[in-house]
Short mmCIF file of N, CA and C in Angstrom, two decimals:
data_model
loop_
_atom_site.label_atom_id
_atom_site.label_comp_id
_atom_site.label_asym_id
_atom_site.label_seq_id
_atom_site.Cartn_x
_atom_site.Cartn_y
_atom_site.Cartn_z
N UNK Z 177 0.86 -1.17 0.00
CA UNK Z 177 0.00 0.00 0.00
C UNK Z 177 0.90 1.23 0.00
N UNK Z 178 0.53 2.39 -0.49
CA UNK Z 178 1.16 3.55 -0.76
C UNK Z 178 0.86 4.33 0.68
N UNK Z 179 1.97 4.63 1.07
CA UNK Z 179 1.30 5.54 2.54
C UNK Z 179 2.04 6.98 1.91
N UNK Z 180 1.16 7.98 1.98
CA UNK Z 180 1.92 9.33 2.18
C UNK Z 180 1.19 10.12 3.49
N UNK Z 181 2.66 10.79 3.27
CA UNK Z 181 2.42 12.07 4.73
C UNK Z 181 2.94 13.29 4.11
N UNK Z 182 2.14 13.81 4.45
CA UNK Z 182 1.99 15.36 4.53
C UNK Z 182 2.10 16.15 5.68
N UNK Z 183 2.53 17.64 5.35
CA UNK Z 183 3.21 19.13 6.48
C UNK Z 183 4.35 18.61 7.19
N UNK Z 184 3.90 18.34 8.49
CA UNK Z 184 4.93 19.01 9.67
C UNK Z 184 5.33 17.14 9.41
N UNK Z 185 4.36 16.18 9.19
CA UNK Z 185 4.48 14.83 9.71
C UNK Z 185 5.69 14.08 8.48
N UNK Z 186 5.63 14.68 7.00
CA UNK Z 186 6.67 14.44 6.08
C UNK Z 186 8.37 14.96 6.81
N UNK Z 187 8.26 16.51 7.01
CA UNK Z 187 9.30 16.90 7.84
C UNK Z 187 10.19 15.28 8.88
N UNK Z 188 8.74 15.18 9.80
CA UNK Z 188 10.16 14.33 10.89
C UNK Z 188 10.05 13.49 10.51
N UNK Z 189 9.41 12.47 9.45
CA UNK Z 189 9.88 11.26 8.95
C UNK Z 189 10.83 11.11 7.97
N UNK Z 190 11.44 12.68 7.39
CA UNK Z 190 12.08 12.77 6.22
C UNK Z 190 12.06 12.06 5.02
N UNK Z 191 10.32 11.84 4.67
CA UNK Z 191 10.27 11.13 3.70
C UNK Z 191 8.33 11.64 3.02
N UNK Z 192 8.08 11.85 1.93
CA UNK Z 192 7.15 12.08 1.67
C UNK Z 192 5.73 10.85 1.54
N UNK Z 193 6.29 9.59 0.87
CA UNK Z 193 5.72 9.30 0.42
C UNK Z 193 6.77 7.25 0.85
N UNK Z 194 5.77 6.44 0.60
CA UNK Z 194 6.65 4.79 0.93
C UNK Z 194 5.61 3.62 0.34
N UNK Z 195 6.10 2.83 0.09
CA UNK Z 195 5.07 1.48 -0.03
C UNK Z 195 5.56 0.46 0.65
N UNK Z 196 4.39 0.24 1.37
CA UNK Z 196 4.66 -0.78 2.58
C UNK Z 196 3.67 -1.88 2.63
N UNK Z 197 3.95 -3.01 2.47
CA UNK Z 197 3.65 -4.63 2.53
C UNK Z 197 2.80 -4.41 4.53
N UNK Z 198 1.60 -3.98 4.84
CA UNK Z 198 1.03 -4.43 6.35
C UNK Z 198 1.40 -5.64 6.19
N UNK Z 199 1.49 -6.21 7.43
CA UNK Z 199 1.33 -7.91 8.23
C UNK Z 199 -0.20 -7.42 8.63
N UNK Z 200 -0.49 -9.10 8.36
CA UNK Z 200 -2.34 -9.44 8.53
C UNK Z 200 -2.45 -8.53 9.57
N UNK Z 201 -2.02 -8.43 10.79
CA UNK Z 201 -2.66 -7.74 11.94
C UNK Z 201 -2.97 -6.05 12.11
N UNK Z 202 -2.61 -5.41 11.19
CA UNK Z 202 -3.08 -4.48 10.27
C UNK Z 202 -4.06 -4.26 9.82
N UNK Z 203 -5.52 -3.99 10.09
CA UNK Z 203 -6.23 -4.21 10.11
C UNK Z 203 -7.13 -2.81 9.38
N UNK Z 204 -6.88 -1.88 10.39
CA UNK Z 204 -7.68 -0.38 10.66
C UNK Z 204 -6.88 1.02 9.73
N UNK Z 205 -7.69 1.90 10.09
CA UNK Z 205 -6.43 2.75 9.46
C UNK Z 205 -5.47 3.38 10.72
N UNK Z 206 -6.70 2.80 11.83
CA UNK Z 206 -5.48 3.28 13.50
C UNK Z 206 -4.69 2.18 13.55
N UNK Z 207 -4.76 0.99 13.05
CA UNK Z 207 -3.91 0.09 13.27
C UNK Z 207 -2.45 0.49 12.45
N UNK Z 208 -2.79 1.05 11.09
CA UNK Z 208 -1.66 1.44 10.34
C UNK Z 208 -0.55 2.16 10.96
N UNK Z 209 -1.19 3.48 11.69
CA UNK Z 209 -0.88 4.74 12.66
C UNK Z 209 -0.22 3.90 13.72
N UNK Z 210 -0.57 3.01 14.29
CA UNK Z 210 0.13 2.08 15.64
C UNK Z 210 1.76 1.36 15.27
N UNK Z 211 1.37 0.85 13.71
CA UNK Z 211 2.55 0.13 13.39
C UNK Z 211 3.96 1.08 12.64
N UNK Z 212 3.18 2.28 12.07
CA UNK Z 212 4.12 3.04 11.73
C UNK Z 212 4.85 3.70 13.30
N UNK Z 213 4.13 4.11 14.31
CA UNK Z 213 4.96 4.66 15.29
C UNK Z 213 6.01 3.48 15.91
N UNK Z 214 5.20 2.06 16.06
CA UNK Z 214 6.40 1.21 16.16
C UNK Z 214 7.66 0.70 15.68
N UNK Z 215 7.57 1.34 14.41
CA UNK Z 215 8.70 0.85 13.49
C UNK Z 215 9.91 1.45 13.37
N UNK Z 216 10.01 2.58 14.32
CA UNK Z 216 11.71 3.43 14.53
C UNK Z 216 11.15 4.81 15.35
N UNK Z 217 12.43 4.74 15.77
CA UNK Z 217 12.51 6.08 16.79
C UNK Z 217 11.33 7.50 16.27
N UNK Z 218 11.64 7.65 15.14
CA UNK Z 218 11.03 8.90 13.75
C UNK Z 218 9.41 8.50 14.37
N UNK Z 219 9.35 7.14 13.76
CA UNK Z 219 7.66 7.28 13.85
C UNK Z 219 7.04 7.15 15.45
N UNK Z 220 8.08 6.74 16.35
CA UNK Z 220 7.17 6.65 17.94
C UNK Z 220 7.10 8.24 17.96
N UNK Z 221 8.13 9.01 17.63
CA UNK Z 221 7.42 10.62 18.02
C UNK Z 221 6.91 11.22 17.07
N UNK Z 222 6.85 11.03 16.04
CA UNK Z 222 5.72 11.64 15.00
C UNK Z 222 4.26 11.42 15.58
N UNK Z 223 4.18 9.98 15.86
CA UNK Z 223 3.09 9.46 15.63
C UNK Z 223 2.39 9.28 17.16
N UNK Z 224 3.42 9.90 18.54
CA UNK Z 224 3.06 10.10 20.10
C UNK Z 224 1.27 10.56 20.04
N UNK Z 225 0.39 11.13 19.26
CA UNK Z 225 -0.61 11.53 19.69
C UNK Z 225 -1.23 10.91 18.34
N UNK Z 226 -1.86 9.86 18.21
CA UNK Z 226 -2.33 8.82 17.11
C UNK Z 226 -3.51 9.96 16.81
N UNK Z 227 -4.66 10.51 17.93
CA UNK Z 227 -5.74 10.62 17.93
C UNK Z 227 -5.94 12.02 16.86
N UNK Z 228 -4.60 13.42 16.95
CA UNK Z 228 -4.30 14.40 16.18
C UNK Z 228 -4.77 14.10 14.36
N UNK Z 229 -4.04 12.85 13.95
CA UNK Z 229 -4.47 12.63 12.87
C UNK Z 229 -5.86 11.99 12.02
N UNK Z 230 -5.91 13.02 10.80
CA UNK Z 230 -7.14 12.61 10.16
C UNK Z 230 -6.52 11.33 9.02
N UNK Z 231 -7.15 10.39 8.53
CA UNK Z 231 -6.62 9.15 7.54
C UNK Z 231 -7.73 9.31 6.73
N UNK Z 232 -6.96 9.19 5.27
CA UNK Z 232 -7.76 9.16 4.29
C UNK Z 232 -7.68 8.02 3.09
N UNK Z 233 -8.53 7.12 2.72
CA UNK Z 233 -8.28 6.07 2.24
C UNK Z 233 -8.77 6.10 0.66
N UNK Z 234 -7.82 6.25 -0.20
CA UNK Z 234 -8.05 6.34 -1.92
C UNK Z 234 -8.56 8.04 -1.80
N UNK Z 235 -7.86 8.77 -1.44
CA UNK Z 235 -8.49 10.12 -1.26
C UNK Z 235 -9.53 10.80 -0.54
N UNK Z 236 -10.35 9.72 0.00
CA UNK Z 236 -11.56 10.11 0.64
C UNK Z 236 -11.05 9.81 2.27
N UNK Z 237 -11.58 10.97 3.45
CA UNK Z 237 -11.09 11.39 4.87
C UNK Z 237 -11.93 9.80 5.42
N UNK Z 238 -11.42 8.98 6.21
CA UNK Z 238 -12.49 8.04 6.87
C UNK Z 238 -11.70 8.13 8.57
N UNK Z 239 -12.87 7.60 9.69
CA UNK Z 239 -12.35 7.06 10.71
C UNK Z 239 -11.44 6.58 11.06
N UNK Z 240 -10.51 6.29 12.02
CA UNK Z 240 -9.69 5.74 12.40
C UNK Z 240 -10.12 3.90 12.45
N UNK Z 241 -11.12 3.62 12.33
CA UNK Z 241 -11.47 2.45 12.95
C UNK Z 241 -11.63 1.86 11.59
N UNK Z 242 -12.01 2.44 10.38
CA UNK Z 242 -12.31 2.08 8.89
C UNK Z 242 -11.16 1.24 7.96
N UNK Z 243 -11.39 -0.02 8.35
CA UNK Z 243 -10.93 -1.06 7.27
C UNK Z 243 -9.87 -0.60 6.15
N UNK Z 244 -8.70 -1.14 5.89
CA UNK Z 244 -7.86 -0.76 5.02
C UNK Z 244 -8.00 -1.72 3.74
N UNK Z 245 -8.49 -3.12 3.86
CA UNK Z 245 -8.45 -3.74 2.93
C UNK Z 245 -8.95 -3.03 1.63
N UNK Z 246 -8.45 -3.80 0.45
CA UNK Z 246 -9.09 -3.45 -0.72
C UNK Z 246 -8.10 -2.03 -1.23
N UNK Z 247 -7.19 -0.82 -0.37
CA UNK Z 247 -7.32 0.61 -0.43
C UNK Z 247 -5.76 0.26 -0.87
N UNK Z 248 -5.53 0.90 -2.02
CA UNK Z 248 -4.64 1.07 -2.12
C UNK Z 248 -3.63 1.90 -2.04
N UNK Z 249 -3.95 3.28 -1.36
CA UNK Z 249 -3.02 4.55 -0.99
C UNK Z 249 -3.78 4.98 0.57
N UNK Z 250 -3.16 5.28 1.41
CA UNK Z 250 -3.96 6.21 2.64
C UNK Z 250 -2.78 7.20 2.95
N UNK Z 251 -3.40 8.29 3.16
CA UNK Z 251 -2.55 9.36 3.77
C UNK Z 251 -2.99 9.97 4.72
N UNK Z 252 -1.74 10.10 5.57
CA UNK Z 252 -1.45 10.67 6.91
C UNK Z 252 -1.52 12.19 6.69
N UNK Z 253 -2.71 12.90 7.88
CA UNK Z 253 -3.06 14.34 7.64
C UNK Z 253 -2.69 15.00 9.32
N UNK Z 254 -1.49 15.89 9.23
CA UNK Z 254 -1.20 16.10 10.81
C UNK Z 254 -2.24 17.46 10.60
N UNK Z 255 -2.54 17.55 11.99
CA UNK Z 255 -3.75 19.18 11.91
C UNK Z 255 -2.27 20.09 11.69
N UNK Z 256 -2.82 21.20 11.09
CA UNK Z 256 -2.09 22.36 10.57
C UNK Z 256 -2.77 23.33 11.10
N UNK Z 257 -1.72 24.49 11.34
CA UNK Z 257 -2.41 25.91 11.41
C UNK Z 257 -2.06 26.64 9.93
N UNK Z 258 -3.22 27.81 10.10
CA UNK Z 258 -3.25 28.82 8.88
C UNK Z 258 -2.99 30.03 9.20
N UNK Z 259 -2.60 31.03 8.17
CA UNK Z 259 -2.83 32.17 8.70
C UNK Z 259 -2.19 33.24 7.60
#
């Protein structure tokens, strides 16, 4: 699956964009968010406040709890300020 991240969250992972093979237990799109913070130092503090981010699956914003199967891109949305 294609994961991208966007703003502040591309910054500390120093990477825009990855394709990554989930293991079955991968499930959610919070499950995705759980396994990326486990996977190196970068993502446990990017990813310290799971609940901040919005996930969006084939372009469209869904729940944290919403099924990944079938999706072939989701991206990571950190809240931003404007101004």
């Amino acid at each position: 699956m294609k994961v991208l991240y966007f703003a502040w969250l591309r910054e500390r992972l120093n990477r825009s964009e990855e394709d990554i093979v989930f293991p079955s237990t991968v499930i959610t799109t919070g499950d995705v968010i759980t396994f990326l913070a486990a996977r190196d130092e970068a993502g446990t503090f990017a990813f310290e406040r799971p609940a901040i981010f919005k996930t969006a699956l084939d372009a469209r914003i869904v729940p944290h709890d919403t099924p990944i199967a079938g999706a072939t891109t989701i991206a990571l949305l950190p809240p931003m300020t404007g101004g």
